[in-house]
PDB file of C-alpha atoms in Angstrom:
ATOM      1  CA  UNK A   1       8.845   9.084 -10.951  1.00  0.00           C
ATOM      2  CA  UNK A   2       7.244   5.637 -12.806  1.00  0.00           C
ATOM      3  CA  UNK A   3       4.423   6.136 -10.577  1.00  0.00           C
ATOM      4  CA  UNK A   4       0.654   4.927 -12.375  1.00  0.00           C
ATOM      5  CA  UNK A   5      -3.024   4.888 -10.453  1.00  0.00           C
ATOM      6  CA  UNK A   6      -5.959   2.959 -11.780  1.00  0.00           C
ATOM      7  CA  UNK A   7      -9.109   2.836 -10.086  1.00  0.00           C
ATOM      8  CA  UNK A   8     -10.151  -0.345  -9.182  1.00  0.00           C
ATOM      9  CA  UNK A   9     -13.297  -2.453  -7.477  1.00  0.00           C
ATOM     10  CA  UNK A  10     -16.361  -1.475  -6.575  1.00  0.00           C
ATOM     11  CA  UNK A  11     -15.690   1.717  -4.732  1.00  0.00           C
ATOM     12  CA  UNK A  12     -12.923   2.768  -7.424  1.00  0.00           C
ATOM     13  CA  UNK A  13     -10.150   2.315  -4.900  1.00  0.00           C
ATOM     14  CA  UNK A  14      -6.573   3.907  -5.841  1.00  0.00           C
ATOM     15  CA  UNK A  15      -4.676   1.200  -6.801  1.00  0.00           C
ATOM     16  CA  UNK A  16      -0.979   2.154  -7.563  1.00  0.00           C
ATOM     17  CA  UNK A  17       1.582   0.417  -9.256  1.00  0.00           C
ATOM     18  CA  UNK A  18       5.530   1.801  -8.771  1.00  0.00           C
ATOM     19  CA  UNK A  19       8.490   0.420 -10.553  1.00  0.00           C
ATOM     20  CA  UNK A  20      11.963   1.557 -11.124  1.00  0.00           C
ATOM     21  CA  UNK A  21      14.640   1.484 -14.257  1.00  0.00           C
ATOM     22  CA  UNK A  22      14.641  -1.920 -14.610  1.00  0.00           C
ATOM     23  CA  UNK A  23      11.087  -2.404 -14.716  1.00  0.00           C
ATOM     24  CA  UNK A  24      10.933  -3.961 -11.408  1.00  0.00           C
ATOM     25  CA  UNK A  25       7.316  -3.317  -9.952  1.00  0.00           C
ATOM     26  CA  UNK A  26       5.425  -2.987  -6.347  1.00  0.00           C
ATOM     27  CA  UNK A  27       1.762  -3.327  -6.698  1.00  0.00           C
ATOM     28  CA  UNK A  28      -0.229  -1.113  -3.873  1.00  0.00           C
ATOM     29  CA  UNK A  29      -3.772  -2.259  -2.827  1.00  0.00           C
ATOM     30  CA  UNK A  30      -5.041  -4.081  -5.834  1.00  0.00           C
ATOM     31  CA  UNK A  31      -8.884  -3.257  -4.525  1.00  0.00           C
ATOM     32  CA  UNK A  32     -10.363  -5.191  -7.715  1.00  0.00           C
ATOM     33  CA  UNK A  33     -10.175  -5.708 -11.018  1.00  0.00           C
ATOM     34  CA  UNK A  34      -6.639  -7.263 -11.154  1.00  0.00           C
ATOM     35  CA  UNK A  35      -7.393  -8.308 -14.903  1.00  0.00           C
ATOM     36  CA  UNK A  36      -7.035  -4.190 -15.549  1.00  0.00           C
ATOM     37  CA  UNK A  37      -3.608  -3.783 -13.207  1.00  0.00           C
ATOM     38  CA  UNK A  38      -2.599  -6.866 -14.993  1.00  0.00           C
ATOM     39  CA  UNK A  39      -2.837  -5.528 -18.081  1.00  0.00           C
ATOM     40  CA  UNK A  40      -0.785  -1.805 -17.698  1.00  0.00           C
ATOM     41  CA  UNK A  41       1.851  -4.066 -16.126  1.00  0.00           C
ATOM     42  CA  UNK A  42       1.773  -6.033 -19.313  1.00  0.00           C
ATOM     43  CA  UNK A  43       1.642  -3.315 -21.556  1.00  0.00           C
ATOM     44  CA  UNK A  44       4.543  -1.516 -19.634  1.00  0.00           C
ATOM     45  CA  UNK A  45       6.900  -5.150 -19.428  1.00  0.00           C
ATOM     46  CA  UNK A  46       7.167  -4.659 -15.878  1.00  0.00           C
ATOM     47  CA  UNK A  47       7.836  -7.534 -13.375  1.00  0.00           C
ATOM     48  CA  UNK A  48       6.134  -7.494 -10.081  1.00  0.00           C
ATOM     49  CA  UNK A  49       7.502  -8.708  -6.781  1.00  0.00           C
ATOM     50  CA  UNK A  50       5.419  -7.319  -4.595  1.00  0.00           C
ATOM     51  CA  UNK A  51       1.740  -6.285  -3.256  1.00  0.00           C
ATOM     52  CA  UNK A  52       1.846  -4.193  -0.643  1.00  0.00           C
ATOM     53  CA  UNK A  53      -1.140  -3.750   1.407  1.00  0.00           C
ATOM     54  CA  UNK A  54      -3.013  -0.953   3.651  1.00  0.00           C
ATOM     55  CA  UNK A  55      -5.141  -2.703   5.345  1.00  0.00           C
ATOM     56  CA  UNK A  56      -7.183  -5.710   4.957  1.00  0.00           C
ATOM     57  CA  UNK A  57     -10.700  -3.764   3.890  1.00  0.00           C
ATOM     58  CA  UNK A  58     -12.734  -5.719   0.832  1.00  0.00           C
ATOM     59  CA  UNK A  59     -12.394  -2.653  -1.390  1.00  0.00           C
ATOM     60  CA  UNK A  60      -8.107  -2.615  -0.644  1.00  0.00           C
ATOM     61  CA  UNK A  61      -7.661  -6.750  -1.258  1.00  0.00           C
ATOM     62  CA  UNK A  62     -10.991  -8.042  -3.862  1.00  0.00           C
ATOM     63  CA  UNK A  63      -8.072  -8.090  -6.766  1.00  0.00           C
ATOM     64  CA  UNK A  64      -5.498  -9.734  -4.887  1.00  0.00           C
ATOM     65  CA  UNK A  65      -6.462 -13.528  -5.142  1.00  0.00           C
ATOM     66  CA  UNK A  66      -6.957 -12.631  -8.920  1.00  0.00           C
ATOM     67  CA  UNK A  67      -3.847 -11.077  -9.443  1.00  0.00           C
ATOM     68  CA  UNK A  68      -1.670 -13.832  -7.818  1.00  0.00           C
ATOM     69  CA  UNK A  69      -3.341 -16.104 -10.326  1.00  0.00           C
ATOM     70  CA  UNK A  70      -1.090 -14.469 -13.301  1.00  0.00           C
ATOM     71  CA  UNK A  71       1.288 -13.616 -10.991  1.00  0.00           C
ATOM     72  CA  UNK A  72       1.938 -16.032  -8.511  1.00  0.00           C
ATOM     73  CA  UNK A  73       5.796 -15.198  -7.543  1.00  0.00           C
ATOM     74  CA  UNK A  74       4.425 -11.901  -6.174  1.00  0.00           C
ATOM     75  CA  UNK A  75       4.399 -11.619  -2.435  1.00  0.00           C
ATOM     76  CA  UNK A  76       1.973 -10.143  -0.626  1.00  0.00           C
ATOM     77  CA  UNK A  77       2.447  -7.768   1.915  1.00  0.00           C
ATOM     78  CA  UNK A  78       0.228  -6.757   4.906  1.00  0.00           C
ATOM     79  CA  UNK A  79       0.303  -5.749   8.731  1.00  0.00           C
ATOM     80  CA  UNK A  80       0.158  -8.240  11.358  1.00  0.00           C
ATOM     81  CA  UNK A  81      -3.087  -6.602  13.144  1.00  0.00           C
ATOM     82  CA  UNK A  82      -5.138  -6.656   9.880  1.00  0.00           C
ATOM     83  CA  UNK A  83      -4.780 -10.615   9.778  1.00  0.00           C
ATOM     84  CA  UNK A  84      -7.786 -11.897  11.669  1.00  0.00           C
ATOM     85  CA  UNK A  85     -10.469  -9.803   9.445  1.00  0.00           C
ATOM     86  CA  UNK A  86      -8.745 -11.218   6.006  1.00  0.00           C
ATOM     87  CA  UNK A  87     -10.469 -14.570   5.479  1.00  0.00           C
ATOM     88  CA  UNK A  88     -13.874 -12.815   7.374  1.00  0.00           C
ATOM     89  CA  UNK A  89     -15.941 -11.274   4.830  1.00  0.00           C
ATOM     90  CA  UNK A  90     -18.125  -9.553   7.493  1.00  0.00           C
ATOM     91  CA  UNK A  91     -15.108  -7.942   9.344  1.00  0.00           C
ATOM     92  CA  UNK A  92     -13.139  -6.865   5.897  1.00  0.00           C
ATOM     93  CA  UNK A  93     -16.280  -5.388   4.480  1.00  0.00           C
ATOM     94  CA  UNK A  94     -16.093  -7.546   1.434  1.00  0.00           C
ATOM     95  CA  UNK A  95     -19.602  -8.302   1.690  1.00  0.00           C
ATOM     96  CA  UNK A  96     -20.553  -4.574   2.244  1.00  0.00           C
ATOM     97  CA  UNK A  97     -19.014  -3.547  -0.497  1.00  0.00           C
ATOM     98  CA  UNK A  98     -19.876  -5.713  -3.500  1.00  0.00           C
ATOM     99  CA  UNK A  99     -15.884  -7.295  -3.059  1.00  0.00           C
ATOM    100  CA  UNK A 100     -14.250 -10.080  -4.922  1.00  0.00           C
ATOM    101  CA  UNK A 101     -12.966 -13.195  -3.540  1.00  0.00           C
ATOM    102  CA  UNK A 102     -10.224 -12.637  -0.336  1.00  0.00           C
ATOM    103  CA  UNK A 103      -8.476 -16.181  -0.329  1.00  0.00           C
ATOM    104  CA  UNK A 104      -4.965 -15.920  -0.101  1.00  0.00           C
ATOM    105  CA  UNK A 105      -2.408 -15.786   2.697  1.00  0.00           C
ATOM    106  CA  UNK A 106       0.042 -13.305   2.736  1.00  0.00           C
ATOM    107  CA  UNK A 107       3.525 -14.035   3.023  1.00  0.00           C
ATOM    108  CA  UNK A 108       5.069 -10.985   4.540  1.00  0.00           C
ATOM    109  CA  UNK A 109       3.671  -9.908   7.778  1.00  0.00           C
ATOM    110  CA  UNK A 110       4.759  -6.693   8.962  1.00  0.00           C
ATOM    111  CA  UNK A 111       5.423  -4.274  11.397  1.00  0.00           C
ATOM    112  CA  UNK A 112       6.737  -0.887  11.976  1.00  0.00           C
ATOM    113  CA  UNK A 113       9.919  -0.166  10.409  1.00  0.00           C
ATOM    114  CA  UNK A 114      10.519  -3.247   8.110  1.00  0.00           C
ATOM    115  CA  UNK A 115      11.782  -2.159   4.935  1.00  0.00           C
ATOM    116  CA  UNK A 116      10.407  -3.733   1.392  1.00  0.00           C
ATOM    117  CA  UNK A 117      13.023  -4.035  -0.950  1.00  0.00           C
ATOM    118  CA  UNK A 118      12.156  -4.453  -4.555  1.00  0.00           C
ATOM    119  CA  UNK A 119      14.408  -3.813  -7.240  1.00  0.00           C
ATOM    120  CA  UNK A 120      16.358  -1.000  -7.062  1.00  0.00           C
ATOM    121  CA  UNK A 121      13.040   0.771  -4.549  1.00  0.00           C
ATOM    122  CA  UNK A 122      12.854   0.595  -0.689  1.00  0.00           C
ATOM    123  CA  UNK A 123       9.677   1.381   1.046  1.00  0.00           C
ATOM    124  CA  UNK A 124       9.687   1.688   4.421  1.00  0.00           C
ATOM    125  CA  UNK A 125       6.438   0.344   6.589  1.00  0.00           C
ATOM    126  CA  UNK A 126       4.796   2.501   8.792  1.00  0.00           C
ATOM    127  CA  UNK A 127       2.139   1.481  11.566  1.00  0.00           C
ATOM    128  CA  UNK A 128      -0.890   3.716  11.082  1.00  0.00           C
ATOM    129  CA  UNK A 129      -3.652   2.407  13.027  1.00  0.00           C
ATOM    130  CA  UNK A 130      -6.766   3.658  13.479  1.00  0.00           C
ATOM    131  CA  UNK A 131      -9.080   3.006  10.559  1.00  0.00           C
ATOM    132  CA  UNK A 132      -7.946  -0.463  11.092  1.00  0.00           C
ATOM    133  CA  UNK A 133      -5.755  -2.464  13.811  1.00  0.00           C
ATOM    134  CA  UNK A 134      -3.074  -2.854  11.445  1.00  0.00           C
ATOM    135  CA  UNK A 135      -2.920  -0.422   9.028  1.00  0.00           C
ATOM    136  CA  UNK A 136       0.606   0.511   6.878  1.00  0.00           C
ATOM    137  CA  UNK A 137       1.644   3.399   5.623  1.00  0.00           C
ATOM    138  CA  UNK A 138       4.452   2.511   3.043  1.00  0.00           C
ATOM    139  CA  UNK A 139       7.032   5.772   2.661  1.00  0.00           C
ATOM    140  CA  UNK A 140       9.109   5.336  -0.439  1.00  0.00           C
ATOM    141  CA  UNK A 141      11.372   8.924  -1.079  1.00  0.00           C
ATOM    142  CA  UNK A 142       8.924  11.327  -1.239  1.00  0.00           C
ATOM    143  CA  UNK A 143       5.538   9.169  -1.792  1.00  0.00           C
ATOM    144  CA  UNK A 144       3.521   8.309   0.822  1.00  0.00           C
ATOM    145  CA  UNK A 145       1.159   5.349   0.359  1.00  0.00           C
ATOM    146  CA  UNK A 146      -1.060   6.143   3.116  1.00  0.00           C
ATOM    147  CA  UNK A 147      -4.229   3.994   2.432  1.00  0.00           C
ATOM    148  CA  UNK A 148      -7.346   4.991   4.312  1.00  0.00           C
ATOM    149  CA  UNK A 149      -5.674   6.518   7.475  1.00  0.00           C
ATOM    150  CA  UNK A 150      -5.303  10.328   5.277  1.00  0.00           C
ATOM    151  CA  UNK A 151      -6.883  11.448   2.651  1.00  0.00           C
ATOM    152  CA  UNK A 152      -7.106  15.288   1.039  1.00  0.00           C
ATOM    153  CA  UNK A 153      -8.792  17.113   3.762  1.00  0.00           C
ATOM    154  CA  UNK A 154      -9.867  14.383   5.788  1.00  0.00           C
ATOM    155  CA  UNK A 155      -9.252  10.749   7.123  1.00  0.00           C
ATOM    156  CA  UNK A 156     -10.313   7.511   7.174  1.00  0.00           C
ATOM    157  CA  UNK A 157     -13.341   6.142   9.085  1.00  0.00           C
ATOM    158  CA  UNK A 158     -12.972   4.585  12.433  1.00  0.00           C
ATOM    159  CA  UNK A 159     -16.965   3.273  13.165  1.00  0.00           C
ATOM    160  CA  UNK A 160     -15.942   0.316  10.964  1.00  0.00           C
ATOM    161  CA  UNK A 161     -14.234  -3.108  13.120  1.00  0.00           C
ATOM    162  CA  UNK A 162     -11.439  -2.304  14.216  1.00  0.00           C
ATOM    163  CA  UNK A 163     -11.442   1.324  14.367  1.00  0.00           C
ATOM    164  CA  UNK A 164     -10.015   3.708  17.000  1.00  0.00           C
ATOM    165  CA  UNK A 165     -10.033   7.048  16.715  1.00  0.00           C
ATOM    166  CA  UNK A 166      -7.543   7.950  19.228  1.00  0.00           C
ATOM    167  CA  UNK A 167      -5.354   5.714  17.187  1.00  0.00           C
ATOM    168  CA  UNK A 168      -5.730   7.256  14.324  1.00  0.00           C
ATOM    169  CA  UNK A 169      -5.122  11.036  16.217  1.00  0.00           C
ATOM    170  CA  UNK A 170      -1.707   9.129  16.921  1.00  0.00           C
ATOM    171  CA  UNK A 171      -1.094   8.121  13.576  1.00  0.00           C
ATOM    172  CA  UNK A 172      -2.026  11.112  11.631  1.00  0.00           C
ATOM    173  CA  UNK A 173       0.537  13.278  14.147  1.00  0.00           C
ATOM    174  CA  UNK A 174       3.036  10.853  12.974  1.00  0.00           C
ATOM    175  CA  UNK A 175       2.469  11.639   9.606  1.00  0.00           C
ATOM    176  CA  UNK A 176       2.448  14.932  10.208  1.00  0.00           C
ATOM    177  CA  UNK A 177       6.013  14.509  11.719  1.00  0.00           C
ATOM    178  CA  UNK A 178       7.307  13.434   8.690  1.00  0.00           C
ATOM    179  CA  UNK A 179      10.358  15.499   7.961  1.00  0.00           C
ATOM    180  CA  UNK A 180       9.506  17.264   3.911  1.00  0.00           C
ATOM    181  CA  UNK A 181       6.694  17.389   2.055  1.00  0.00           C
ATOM    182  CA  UNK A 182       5.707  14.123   0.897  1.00  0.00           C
ATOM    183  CA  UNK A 183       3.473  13.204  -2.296  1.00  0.00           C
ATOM    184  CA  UNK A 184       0.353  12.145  -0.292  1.00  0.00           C
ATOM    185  CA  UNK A 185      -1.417   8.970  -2.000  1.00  0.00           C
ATOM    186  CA  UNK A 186      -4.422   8.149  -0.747  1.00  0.00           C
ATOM    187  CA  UNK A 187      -6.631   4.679  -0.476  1.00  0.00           C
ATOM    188  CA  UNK A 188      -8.959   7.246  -2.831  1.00  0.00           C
ATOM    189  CA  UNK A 189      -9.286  10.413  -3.700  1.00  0.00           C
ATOM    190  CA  UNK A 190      -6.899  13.084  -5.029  1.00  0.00           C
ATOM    191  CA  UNK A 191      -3.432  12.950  -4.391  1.00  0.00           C
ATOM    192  CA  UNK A 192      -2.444  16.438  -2.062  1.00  0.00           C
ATOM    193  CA  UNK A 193       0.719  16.867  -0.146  1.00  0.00           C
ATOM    194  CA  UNK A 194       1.860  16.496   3.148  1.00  0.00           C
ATOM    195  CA  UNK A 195       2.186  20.425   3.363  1.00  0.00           C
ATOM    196  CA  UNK A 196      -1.173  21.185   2.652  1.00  0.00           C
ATOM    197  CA  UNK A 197      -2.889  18.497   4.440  1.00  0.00           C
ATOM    198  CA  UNK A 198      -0.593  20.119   8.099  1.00  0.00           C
ATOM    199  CA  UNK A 199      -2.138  23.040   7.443  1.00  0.00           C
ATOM    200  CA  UNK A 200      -5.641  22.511   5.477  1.00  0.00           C
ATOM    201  CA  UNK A 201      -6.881  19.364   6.701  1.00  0.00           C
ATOM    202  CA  UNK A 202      -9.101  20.018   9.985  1.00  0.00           C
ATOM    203  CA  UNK A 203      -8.298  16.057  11.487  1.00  0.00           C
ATOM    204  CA  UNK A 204      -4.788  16.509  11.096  1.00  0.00           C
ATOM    205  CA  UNK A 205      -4.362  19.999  12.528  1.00  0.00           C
ATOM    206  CA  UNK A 206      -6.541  18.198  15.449  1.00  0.00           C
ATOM    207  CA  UNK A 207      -4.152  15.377  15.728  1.00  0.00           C
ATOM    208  CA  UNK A 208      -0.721  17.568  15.753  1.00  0.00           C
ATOM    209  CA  UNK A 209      -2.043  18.845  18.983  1.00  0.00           C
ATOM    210  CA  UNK A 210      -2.860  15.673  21.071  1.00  0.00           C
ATOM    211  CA  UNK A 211      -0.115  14.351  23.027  1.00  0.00           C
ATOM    212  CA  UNK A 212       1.581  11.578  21.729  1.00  0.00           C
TER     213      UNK A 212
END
């Protein structure tokens, strides 16, 4: 698994970086700091094609304007109901939370069940709403980039714009559904699995009961 985490921006967000044989790369959630992912990506001769995106939160996209600088092939990935809040620095928290710039536009919008395709990886996009309107979950084998919506023994927030709880009940079930036991990889935190969290984490033993 060529897997690496570095925590980045002001609230060390997990920001993951994935490539295959060929040194083909996916960036997830460069939260800050894109000077530091840009350097392990140097270091390692990767190649990145893509940044794929959790949600549009300050402390998720502050290092993505950077990063495009260097690397301005890259496209950027996000979910269609996160758009509005990306340029708005009072919706996306960026002000909040100490975040860097937020200008760019992304060039892949997406929605449930597009497939990414870089190099020889696919991740497949999930819709997990609830800690924000258009929150992905990006499934690639047995990883699960799951941003803010899980983390180990809890979830994400949903007082912020944009949240809904019952949404995220929904969306944490359909994690939960997932067939295996995914590596879960969280917006921050420690990684867990999706074994544990089914039976340790009190919001998502909550959410496998509510009807979908």
């Amino acid at each position: 698994m060529n897997l690496e985490v570095l925590h980045v921006g002001p609230l060390g967000t997990n920001c993951y970086i994935v490539w295959d044989e060929n040194r083909s790369c996916a960036v997830v959630d460069c939260g800050g700091q894109a000077e530091k992912v840009a350097e392990f990506i140097e270091e390692k001769g990767l190649t990145p094609h893509y940044m794929l995106l959790t949600h549009g939160h300050g402390d998720h996209i502050g290092g993505v304007e950077g990063f495009l600088k260097q690397y301005p092939q890259v496209k950027v990935c996000i979910g269609q109901g996160d758009m509005e809040m990306l340029h708005d620095r009072v919706k996306n928290m960026s002000d909040a939370v100490g975040a860097e710039s937020t200008n760019f536009q992304p060039d892949v919008i997406l929605k449930d069940g597009d497939i990414i395709h870089c190099g020889d990886m696919e991740f497949h996009a999930m819709a997990t709403p609830g800690h924000t309107p258009g929150g992905i979950s990006y499934l690639k084998g047995n990883m699960l980039f799951c941003g803010d919506t899980l983390f180990q023994g809890s979830m994400g927030r949903t007082d912020l714009y944009g949240g809904d709880e019952a949404a995220m009940m929904q969306s944490l079930k359909r994690l939960a559904q997932l067939e295996g036991c995914p590596i879960v990889l969280p917006g921050h935190g420690n990684t867990s699995n999706l074994d544990d969290e089914r039976r340790c984490n009190p919001f998502m033993k909550h959410a496998m009961k509510v009807e979908l």
